[in-house]
CSV table of C-alpha atoms in Angstrom, one decimal:
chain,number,residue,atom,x,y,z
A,1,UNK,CA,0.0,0.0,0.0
A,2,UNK,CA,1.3,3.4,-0.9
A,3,UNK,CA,1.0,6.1,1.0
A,4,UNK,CA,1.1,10.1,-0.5
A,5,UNK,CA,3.4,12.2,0.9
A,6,UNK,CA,3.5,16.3,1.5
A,7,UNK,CA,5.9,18.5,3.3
A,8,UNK,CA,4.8,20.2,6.0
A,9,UNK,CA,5.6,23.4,4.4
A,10,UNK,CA,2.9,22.5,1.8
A,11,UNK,CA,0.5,21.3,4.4
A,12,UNK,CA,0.3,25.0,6.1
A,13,UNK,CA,1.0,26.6,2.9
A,14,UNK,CA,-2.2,24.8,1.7
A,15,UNK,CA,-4.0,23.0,4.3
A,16,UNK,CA,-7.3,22.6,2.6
A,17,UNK,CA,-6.2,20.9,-0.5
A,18,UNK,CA,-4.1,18.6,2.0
A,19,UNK,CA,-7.0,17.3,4.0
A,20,UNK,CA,-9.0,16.9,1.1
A,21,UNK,CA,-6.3,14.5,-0.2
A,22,UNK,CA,-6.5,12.9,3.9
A,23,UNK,CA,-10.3,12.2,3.1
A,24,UNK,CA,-9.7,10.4,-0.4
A,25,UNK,CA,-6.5,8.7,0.5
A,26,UNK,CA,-7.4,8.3,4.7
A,27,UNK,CA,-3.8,8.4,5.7
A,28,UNK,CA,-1.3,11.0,4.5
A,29,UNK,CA,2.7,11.3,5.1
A,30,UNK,CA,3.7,14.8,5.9
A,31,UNK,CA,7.4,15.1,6.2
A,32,UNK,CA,9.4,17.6,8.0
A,33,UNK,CA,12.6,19.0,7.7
A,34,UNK,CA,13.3,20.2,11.6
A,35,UNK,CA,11.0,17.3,13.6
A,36,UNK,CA,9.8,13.9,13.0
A,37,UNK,CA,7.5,13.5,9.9
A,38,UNK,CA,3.8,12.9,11.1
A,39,UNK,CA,0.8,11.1,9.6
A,40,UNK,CA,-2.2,12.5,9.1
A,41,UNK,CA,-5.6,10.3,8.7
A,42,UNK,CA,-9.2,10.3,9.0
A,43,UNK,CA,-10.8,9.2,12.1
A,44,UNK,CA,-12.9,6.5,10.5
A,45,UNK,CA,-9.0,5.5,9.0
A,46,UNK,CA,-8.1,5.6,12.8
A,47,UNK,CA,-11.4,3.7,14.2
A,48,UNK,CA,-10.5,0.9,11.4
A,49,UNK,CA,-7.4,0.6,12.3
A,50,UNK,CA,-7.7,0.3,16.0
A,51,UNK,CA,-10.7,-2.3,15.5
A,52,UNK,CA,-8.2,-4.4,13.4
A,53,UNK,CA,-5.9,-4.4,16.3
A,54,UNK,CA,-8.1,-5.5,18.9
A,55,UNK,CA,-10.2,-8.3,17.0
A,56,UNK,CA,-5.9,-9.1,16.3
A,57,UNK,CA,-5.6,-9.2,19.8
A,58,UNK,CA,-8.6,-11.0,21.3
A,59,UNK,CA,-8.2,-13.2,18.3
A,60,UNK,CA,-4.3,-14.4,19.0
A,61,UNK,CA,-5.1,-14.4,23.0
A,62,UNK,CA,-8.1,-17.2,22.3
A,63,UNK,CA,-5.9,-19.1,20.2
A,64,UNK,CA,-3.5,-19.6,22.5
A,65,UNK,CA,-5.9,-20.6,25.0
A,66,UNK,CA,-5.9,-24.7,23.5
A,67,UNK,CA,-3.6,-26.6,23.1
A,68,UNK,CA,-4.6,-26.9,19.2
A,69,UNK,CA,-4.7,-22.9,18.9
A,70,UNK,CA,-1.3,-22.7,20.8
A,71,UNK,CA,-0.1,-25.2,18.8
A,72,UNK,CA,-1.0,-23.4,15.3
A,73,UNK,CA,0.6,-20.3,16.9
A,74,UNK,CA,3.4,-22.4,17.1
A,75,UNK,CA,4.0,-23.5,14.1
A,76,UNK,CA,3.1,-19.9,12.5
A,77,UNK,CA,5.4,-18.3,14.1
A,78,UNK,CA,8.9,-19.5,12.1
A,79,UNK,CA,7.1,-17.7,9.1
A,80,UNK,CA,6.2,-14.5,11.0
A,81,UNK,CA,9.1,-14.1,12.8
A,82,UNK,CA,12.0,-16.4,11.2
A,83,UNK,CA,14.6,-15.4,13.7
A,84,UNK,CA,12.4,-17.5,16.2
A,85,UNK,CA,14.2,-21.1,15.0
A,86,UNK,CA,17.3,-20.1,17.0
A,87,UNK,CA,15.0,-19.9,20.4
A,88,UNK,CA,14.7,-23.2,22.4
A,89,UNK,CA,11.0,-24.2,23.1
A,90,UNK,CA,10.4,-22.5,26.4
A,91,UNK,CA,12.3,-19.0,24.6
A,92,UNK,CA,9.4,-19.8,22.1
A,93,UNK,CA,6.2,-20.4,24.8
A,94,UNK,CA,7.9,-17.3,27.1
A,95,UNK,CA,8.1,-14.9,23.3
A,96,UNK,CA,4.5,-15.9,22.6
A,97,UNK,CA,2.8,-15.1,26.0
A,98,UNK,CA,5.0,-11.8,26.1
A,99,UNK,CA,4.2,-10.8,22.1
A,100,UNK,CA,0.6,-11.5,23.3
A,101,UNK,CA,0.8,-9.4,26.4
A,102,UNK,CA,2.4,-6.9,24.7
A,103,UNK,CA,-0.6,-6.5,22.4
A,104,UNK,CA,-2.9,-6.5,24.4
A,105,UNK,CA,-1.7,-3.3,25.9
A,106,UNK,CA,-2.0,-2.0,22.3
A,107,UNK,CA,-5.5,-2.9,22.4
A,108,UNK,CA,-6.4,-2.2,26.1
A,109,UNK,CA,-3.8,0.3,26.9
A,110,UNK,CA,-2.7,2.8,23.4
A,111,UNK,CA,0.9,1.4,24.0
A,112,UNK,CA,2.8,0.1,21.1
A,113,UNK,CA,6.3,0.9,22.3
A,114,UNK,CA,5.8,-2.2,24.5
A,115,UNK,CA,5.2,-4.7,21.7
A,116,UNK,CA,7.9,-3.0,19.7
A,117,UNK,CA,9.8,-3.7,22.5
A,118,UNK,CA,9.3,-7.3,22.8
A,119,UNK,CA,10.4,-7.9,19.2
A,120,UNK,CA,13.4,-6.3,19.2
A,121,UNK,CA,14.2,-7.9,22.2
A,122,UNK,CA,13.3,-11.1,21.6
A,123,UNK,CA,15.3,-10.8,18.5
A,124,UNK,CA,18.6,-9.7,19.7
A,125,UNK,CA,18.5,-12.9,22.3
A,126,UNK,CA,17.7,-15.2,18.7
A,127,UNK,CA,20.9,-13.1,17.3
A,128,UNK,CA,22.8,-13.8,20.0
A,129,UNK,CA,21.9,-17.4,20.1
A,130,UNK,CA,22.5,-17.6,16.4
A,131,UNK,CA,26.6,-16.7,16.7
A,132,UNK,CA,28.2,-19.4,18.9
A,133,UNK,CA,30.9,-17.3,19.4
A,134,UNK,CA,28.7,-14.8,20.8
A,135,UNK,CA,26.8,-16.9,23.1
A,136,UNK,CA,29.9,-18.6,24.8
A,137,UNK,CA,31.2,-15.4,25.6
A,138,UNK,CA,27.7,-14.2,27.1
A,139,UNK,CA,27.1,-17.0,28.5
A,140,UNK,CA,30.6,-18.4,30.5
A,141,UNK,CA,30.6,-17.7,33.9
A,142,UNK,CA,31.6,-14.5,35.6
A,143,UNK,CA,35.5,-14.3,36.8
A,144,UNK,CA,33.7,-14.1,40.4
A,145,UNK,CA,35.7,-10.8,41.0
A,146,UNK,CA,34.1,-7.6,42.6
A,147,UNK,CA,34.3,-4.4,41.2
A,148,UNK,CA,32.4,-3.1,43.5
A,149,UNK,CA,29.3,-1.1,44.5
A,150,UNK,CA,27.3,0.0,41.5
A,151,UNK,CA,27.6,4.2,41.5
A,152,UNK,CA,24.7,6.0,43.3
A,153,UNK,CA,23.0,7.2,40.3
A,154,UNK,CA,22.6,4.3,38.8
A,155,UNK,CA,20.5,2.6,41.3
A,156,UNK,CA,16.9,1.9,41.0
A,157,UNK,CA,15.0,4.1,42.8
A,158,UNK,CA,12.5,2.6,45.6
A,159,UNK,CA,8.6,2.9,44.1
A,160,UNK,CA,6.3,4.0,46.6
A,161,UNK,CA,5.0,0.3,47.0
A,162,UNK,CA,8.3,-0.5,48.4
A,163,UNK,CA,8.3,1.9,51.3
């Protein structure tokens, strides 16, 4: 799917001709030179859109609740997410409960940094697992040597549960 693109410059220079392009087309790139380009869409683009995340979500999140959905989840998943043959079979069950948490709070909570996250992670520990070299050096045991207290600023900072 392609998607138009404007400047910004053109989209305040001639902002009526822009958003009657945003109507027809329902989703419009406007790039900018000094800031982070934006997207500009229609809310019935936006409704769409979230809908199709959330029947996602509900949709992966019943599969995965038999063993015959979990199991199709399972086997989809190599195509999906090819990186996922380096995991071993718990990395697999542990990356499909977190990618379905993780959306989830898409649907229930307007986060998508969180599933984002889990995909990058999840693939850097595949990439790791993928070099041998990579993964013995990550994974021998530490010298046992102390280098002492971790600096102040560093530490985590007590939440208010913990007091």
């Amino acid at each position: 799917m392609s998607t138009l693109t404007v400047s910004f410059s053109d989209l305040s220079k001639n902002s009526k001709r822009v958003a009657d392009t945003v109507e027809q087309a329902q989703r419009v790139h406007v790039t900018r030179r000094d800031g982070e380009d934006l997207y500009l869409t229609t809310e019935r683009h936006d409704r769409q859109r979230e809908e199709t995340a959330d029947v996602t979500a509900r949709l992966f999140a019943a599969l995965i609740t038999s063993d015959d959905g979990a199991r199709a989840v399972l086997l989809a998943l190599p195509q999906v997410f090819p990186w996922t043959r380096h995991l071993s079979a718990e990395e697999v069950r542990e990356f499909v409960v977190d990618l379905v948490n993780a959306t989830r709070d898409v649907v229930e909570l307007d986060v998508h940094a969180n599933l984002h996250r889990v995909i990058v992670e999840w693939r850097a520990t595949a990439r790791i697992l993928a070099d041998p070299e990579l993964s013995a050096q990550l994974t021998e045991p530490l010298s046992g040597e102390d280098h002492g207290d971790e600096p102040q600023a560093r530490r985590r900072r007590p939440a208010a549960t913990d007091r």
